[in-house]
XYZ file of N, CA, C and O in Angstrom:
548
model
N 186.451 119.978 89.749
C 187.397 119.144 90.467
C 186.956 117.683 90.340
O 185.799 117.364 90.603
N 187.914 116.838 89.962
C 187.627 115.406 89.897
C 187.640 114.819 91.297
O 188.281 115.354 92.209
N 186.931 113.707 91.459
C 186.827 113.037 92.759
C 187.150 111.558 92.638
O 186.457 110.708 93.193
N 188.205 111.244 91.899
C 188.579 109.843 91.727
C 189.050 109.246 93.050
O 189.807 109.865 93.785
N 188.595 108.044 93.315
C 189.135 107.236 94.395
C 190.067 106.216 93.747
O 190.001 105.980 92.535
N 190.922 105.597 94.529
C 191.916 104.701 93.958
C 191.260 103.570 93.164
O 191.763 103.150 92.124
N 190.102 103.097 93.604
C 189.401 102.015 92.903
C 188.890 102.456 91.530
O 188.613 101.607 90.673
N 188.752 103.748 91.309
C 188.254 104.271 90.033
C 189.340 104.354 88.965
O 189.039 104.615 87.800
N 190.597 104.172 89.358
C 191.706 104.483 88.468
C 192.382 103.237 87.909
O 192.309 102.169 88.494
N 193.055 103.428 86.768
C 193.795 102.347 86.116
C 195.104 102.896 85.570
O 195.210 104.084 85.256
N 196.084 102.024 85.450
C 197.343 102.424 84.825
C 197.032 102.926 83.411
O 196.237 102.337 82.692
N 197.644 104.026 83.047
C 197.415 104.645 81.742
C 196.391 105.761 81.763
O 196.300 106.529 80.804
N 195.635 105.881 82.863
C 194.652 106.976 82.966
C 195.406 108.304 82.881
O 196.387 108.520 83.579
N 194.926 109.185 82.020
C 195.600 110.454 81.758
C 194.629 111.618 81.907
O 193.461 111.503 81.531
N 195.127 112.704 82.462
C 194.379 113.960 82.557
C 195.317 115.095 82.174
O 196.543 114.973 82.318
N 194.741 116.213 81.707
C 195.559 117.381 81.386
C 194.733 118.655 81.511
O 193.504 118.607 81.545
N 195.438 119.783 81.573
C 194.795 121.094 81.539
C 195.793 122.084 80.961
O 196.981 121.780 80.804
N 195.300 123.274 80.626
C 196.133 124.325 80.021
C 196.169 125.554 80.916
O 195.211 125.825 81.649
N 197.265 126.292 80.829
C 197.401 127.544 81.567
C 198.302 128.478 80.762
O 199.209 128.024 80.071
N 198.023 129.769 80.841
C 198.879 130.788 80.247
C 199.531 131.578 81.372
O 198.839 132.067 82.277
N 200.852 131.694 81.337
C 201.591 132.423 82.368
C 201.355 133.925 82.173
O 201.502 134.442 81.066
N 200.987 134.613 83.247
C 200.687 136.048 83.178
C 201.631 136.851 84.080
O 202.259 136.305 84.992
N 201.692 138.142 83.833
C 202.452 139.049 84.704
C 201.895 139.020 86.124
O 202.656 139.106 87.096
N 200.567 138.900 86.256
C 199.958 138.852 87.579
C 200.442 137.631 88.355
O 200.754 137.731 89.553
N 200.528 136.474 87.694
C 201.067 135.282 88.357
C 202.483 135.534 88.851
O 202.841 135.160 89.970
N 203.289 136.170 87.988
C 204.673 136.453 88.349
C 204.754 137.371 89.566
O 205.520 137.116 90.499
N 203.957 138.438 89.580
C 204.030 139.383 90.696
C 203.513 138.752 91.988
O 204.082 138.979 93.062
N 202.476 137.936 91.904
C 201.968 137.270 93.101
C 202.978 136.260 93.640
O 203.168 136.150 94.847
N 203.624 135.531 92.731
C 204.612 134.558 93.174
C 205.796 135.264 93.832
O 206.300 134.819 94.859
N 206.233 136.373 93.252
C 207.315 137.165 93.842
C 206.937 137.610 95.249
O 207.732 137.482 96.193
N 205.719 138.089 95.402
C 205.251 138.549 96.707
C 205.231 137.405 97.720
O 205.675 137.559 98.856
N 204.736 136.244 97.312
C 204.629 135.104 98.231
C 205.999 134.512 98.549
O 206.311 134.232 99.699
N 206.830 134.335 97.531
C 208.103 133.629 97.714
C 209.214 134.515 98.235
O 210.143 134.028 98.877
N 209.168 135.796 97.907
C 210.261 136.686 98.267
C 211.503 136.488 97.410
O 212.566 137.012 97.716
N 211.364 135.753 96.307
C 212.499 135.503 95.403
C 212.705 136.747 94.545
O 212.009 136.958 93.556
N 213.659 137.565 94.927
C 213.894 138.844 94.253
C 215.002 138.773 93.201
O 215.490 139.816 92.745
N 215.385 137.577 92.803
C 216.403 137.438 91.760
C 215.958 138.236 90.536
O 214.857 138.019 90.021
N 216.789 139.159 90.037
C 216.376 140.015 88.920
C 216.146 139.262 87.611
O 215.502 139.792 86.714
N 216.599 138.042 87.516
C 216.322 137.240 86.326
C 214.813 137.069 86.130
O 214.337 136.953 84.998
N 214.073 137.122 87.244
C 212.626 136.932 87.205
C 211.844 138.244 87.154
O 210.645 138.231 86.875
N 212.508 139.359 87.431
C 211.753 140.611 87.550
C 212.297 141.769 86.711
O 211.649 142.804 86.635
N 213.436 141.590 86.076
C 214.066 142.687 85.344
C 214.423 142.223 83.930
O 215.390 141.486 83.733
N 213.631 142.670 82.966
C 213.821 142.239 81.577
C 215.210 142.607 81.053
O 215.842 141.818 80.349
N 215.701 143.783 81.394
C 217.025 144.228 80.926
C 218.110 143.300 81.479
O 219.010 142.868 80.754
N 218.009 142.978 82.760
C 218.967 142.059 83.373
C 218.914 140.699 82.681
O 219.948 140.119 82.332
N 217.708 140.175 82.459
C 217.553 138.865 81.807
C 218.142 138.879 80.398
O 218.792 137.911 79.986
N 217.954 139.972 79.685
C 218.514 140.083 78.326
C 220.038 140.056 78.346
O 220.662 139.521 77.430
N 220.643 140.623 79.379
C 222.104 140.608 79.498
C 222.647 139.181 79.609
O 223.817 138.941 79.326
N 221.806 138.254 80.010
C 222.221 136.867 80.179
C 221.647 135.945 79.104
O 221.600 134.731 79.266
N 221.214 136.557 77.992
C 220.829 135.769 76.823
C 219.369 135.388 76.711
O 218.992 134.656 75.793
N 218.526 135.862 77.604
C 217.096 135.560 77.536
C 216.377 136.713 76.856
O 216.779 137.863 76.979
N 215.284 136.420 76.177
C 214.568 137.496 75.487
C 213.594 138.231 76.406
O 213.064 139.274 76.044
N 213.372 137.685 77.592
C 212.456 138.312 78.548
C 212.768 137.755 79.931
O 213.633 136.887 80.080
N 212.031 138.213 80.936
C 212.173 137.687 82.289
C 211.859 136.193 82.275
O 210.966 135.736 81.566
N 212.584 135.461 83.095
C 212.395 134.018 83.210
C 211.331 133.744 84.273
O 211.393 134.295 85.375
N 210.368 132.888 83.936
C 209.328 132.513 84.903
C 209.962 131.672 86.008
O 210.824 130.823 85.751
N 209.540 131.914 87.248
C 210.017 131.156 88.400
C 209.777 129.660 88.182
O 208.660 129.243 87.848
N 210.798 128.853 88.406
C 210.635 127.407 88.278
C 209.579 126.867 89.220
O 208.802 125.982 88.866
N 209.533 127.403 90.418
C 208.550 126.894 91.379
C 207.130 127.344 91.036
O 206.170 126.671 91.406
N 206.985 128.430 90.315
C 205.659 128.800 89.808
C 205.202 127.747 88.807
O 204.070 127.267 88.869
N 206.090 127.377 87.907
C 205.763 126.321 86.938
C 205.424 125.028 87.686
O 204.448 124.347 87.375
N 206.225 124.706 88.694
C 206.014 123.481 89.468
C 204.682 123.455 90.199
O 204.133 122.389 90.463
N 204.161 124.610 90.530
C 202.890 124.657 91.253
C 201.763 124.018 90.451
O 200.773 123.553 91.017
N 201.925 123.948 89.146
C 200.888 123.335 88.323
C 200.853 121.819 88.473
O 199.833 121.188 88.209
N 201.945 121.220 88.951
C 201.899 119.793 89.292
C 200.983 119.585 90.488
O 200.246 118.608 90.571
N 201.019 120.519 91.427
C 200.115 120.452 92.573
C 198.658 120.558 92.109
O 197.787 119.818 92.573
N 198.396 121.478 91.193
C 197.035 121.618 90.662
C 196.611 120.351 89.928
O 195.466 119.905 90.067
N 197.515 119.756 89.165
C 197.194 118.507 88.465
C 196.690 117.460 89.450
O 195.635 116.861 89.252
N 197.437 117.263 90.545
C 197.100 116.246 91.530
C 195.849 116.624 92.320
O 194.942 115.809 92.495
N 195.770 117.857 92.776
C 194.681 118.259 93.666
C 193.357 118.513 92.986
O 192.310 118.489 93.634
N 193.382 118.733 91.674
C 192.148 119.070 90.962
C 191.787 118.024 89.899
O 190.622 117.689 89.721
N 192.779 117.491 89.203
C 192.510 116.648 88.033
C 192.802 115.163 88.225
O 192.005 114.324 87.831
N 193.951 114.808 88.775
C 194.351 113.402 88.841
C 195.064 113.118 90.142
O 196.258 113.380 90.251
N 194.382 112.643 91.156
C 193.011 112.176 91.178
C 191.987 113.223 91.598
O 190.809 113.053 91.410
N 192.451 114.330 92.197
C 191.515 115.380 92.585
C 191.247 115.410 94.077
O 192.156 115.345 94.901
N 189.992 115.460 94.413
C 189.495 115.738 95.765
C 190.157 114.923 96.886
O 190.407 115.452 97.964
N 190.441 113.658 96.652
C 190.935 112.797 97.732
C 192.460 112.660 97.741
O 193.006 111.834 98.449
N 193.143 113.486 96.975
C 194.586 113.350 96.781
C 195.404 114.037 97.867
O 195.019 115.073 98.396
N 196.561 113.441 98.131
C 197.570 114.069 98.967
C 198.915 113.807 98.297
O 199.392 112.667 98.275
N 199.499 114.841 97.718
C 200.801 114.713 97.071
C 201.837 114.423 98.154
O 201.999 115.210 99.079
N 202.519 113.275 98.045
C 203.464 112.882 99.090
C 204.920 112.949 98.655
O 205.803 113.013 99.505
N 205.175 112.936 97.344
C 206.548 112.997 96.868
C 206.547 113.485 95.422
O 205.648 113.126 94.652
N 207.547 114.285 95.074
C 207.655 114.766 93.696
C 209.131 114.970 93.354
O 209.900 115.459 94.174
N 209.482 114.557 92.153
C 210.826 114.761 91.620
C 210.660 115.514 90.309
O 210.081 114.977 89.365
N 211.165 116.745 90.254
C 210.927 117.639 89.114
C 212.225 117.940 88.397
O 213.247 118.183 89.036
N 212.151 117.959 87.077
C 213.270 118.396 86.241
C 212.776 119.481 85.298
O 211.647 119.420 84.802
N 213.635 120.483 85.055
C 213.339 121.555 84.110
C 214.268 121.396 82.911
O 215.465 121.174 83.086
N 213.737 121.535 81.709
C 214.571 121.369 80.519
C 214.584 122.597 79.615
O 215.504 122.751 78.822
N 213.590 123.463 79.722
C 213.519 124.671 78.898
C 213.047 125.831 79.756
O 212.327 125.655 80.737
N 213.422 127.025 79.344
C 213.017 128.238 80.041
C 211.602 128.620 79.625
O 211.225 128.463 78.465
N 210.828 129.130 80.572
C 209.454 129.561 80.328
C 209.397 131.072 80.540
O 210.065 131.619 81.422
N 208.562 131.746 79.727
C 208.423 133.198 79.781
C 206.949 133.588 79.930
O 206.050 132.786 79.658
N 206.708 134.830 80.362
C 205.353 135.349 80.471
C 204.671 135.236 79.109
O 205.300 135.429 78.071
N 203.409 134.924 79.129
C 202.529 134.709 77.976
C 202.707 133.343 77.326
O 201.991 133.029 76.369
N 203.634 132.519 77.823
C 203.722 131.151 77.304
C 202.462 130.393 77.689
O 201.964 130.508 78.815
N 201.963 129.620 76.753
C 200.814 128.759 76.993
C 201.334 127.356 77.252
O 202.055 126.790 76.428
N 200.969 126.825 78.405
C 201.478 125.529 78.837
C 200.367 124.494 78.921
O 199.226 124.828 79.232
N 200.735 123.254 78.654
C 199.828 122.119 78.836
C 200.456 121.224 79.892
O 201.615 120.826 79.776
N 199.676 120.921 80.935
C 200.149 120.084 82.027
C 199.429 118.747 81.901
O 198.198 118.690 81.881
N 200.208 117.671 81.809
C 199.660 116.338 81.587
C 200.181 115.385 82.649
O 201.354 115.447 83.019
N 199.317 114.496 83.102
C 199.722 113.452 84.038
C 199.136 112.128 83.631
O 198.005 112.062 83.144
N 199.928 111.066 83.810
C 199.485 109.713 83.476
C 199.856 108.767 84.615
O 201.000 108.769 85.094
N 198.921 107.946 85.023
C 199.182 106.974 86.084
C 200.073 105.865 85.524
O 199.761 105.272 84.482
N 201.181 105.609 86.228
C 202.089 104.552 85.781
C 202.145 103.382 86.767
O 202.689 102.329 86.438
N 201.581 103.563 87.963
C 201.593 102.493 88.956
C 200.489 102.758 89.975
O 200.247 103.911 90.345
N 199.846 101.681 90.416
C 198.833 101.769 91.466
C 199.190 100.759 92.537
O 199.411 99.583 92.237
N 199.250 101.198 93.783
C 199.536 100.315 94.905
C 198.320 100.323 95.826
O 198.170 101.213 96.671
N 197.433 99.354 95.642
C 196.215 99.265 96.450
C 196.516 98.901 97.902
O 195.776 99.284 98.799
N 197.588 98.199 98.125
C 197.941 97.769 99.480
C 198.253 98.967 100.370
O 197.825 99.038 101.518
N 199.045 99.925 99.826
C 199.428 101.091 100.609
C 198.672 102.353 100.194
O 198.970 103.440 100.661
N 197.719 102.206 99.267
C 196.797 103.274 98.907
C 197.486 104.486 98.279
O 197.269 105.623 98.698
N 198.332 104.241 97.262
C 198.944 105.348 96.537
C 199.078 105.019 95.061
O 198.978 103.862 94.650
N 199.266 106.078 94.268
C 199.533 105.935 92.841
C 200.807 106.711 92.513
O 201.188 107.621 93.237
N 201.441 106.309 91.413
C 202.563 107.059 90.869
C 202.143 107.625 89.521
O 201.514 106.926 88.708
N 202.495 108.872 89.306
C 202.120 109.586 88.083
C 203.385 110.082 87.405
O 204.270 110.635 88.069
N 203.472 109.886 86.090
C 204.500 110.606 85.338
C 203.793 111.809 84.734
O 202.673 111.710 84.238
N 204.452 112.936 84.831
C 203.826 114.173 84.395
C 204.830 115.006 83.623
O 206.038 114.869 83.809
N 204.312 115.846 82.770
C 205.173 116.761 82.036
C 204.398 118.014 81.681
O 203.165 118.018 81.624
N 205.161 119.076 81.456
C 204.598 120.363 81.050
C 205.205 120.698 79.700
O 206.426 120.645 79.536
N 204.349 121.035 78.758
C 204.813 121.367 77.417
C 204.376 122.772 77.027
O 203.350 123.272 77.484
N 205.197 123.384 76.183
C 204.874 124.636 75.501
C 204.862 124.254 74.032
O 205.888 123.842 73.492
N 203.686 124.378 73.408
C 203.477 123.829 72.070
C 203.809 122.344 72.168
O 203.203 121.655 72.952
N 204.762 121.824 71.444
C 205.098 120.402 71.527
C 206.403 120.153 72.275
O 206.887 119.020 72.335
N 206.976 121.191 72.880
C 208.269 121.084 73.547
C 208.092 120.901 75.046
O 207.433 121.714 75.702
N 208.703 119.855 75.616
C 208.664 119.668 77.061
C 209.545 120.704 77.734
O 210.689 120.889 77.359
N 208.971 121.382 78.727
C 209.740 122.352 79.508
C 210.058 121.813 80.897
O 210.958 122.310 81.575
N 209.322 120.786 81.326
C 209.534 120.193 82.642
C 208.896 118.812 82.667
O 207.944 118.542 81.936
N 209.463 117.961 83.521
C 208.829 116.659 83.752
C 208.943 116.335 85.231
O 209.805 116.872 85.938
N 208.050 115.462 85.678
C 208.030 115.115 87.098
C 207.521 113.695 87.293
O 206.719 113.192 86.497
N 208.005 113.077 88.358
C 207.432 111.828 88.860
C 206.787 112.176 90.189
O 207.427 112.792 91.052
N 205.532 111.800 90.325
C 204.744 112.222 91.482
C 204.140 111.006 92.173
O 203.575 110.126 91.505
N 204.230 110.958 93.491
C 203.546 109.930 94.274
C 202.378 110.606 94.986
O 202.540 111.677 95.585
N 201.229 109.965 94.916
C 200.014 110.523 95.481
C 199.353 109.500 96.392
O 199.084 108.358 95.983
N 199.089 109.903 97.633
C 198.303 109.097 98.554
C 196.857 109.544 98.509
O 196.525 110.580 97.901
N 195.996 108.770 99.153
C 194.557 109.059 99.124
C 194.027 109.279 100.527
O 194.390 108.579 101.466
N 193.126 110.251 100.655
C 192.405 110.539 101.897
C 190.960 110.127 101.686
O 190.091 110.963 101.538
N 190.723 108.860 101.623
C 189.337 108.415 101.408
C 188.926 107.460 102.475
O 189.696 106.912 103.172
């Protein structure tokens, strides 16, 4: 876990990590969220609607933005205060994702940073987000 304080950071600072979506993640998310939409749990149903497999929960994918902020950028002293997320491509089990965040603004007066972030599968963006992060330091 990174422990950046606002004084340690600069515009353009970038961090990233990788994750592979697993069946276990899907089943745990289903259990926690209660989202029983068959698009996420029934391969036959998903195929009827043009997908080759079950569709990964959008909010499961979004949870990696939380990990980006809480573990990588800035890490220990972070408090995610606002996020605007867009999805552009469907994600499936076994997809390997790269989550990247870059600082685009620092406000020392009010003690927050703005991050532009995106999630890619290979070189294709599947989601992007603008994130505001406050500091608990």
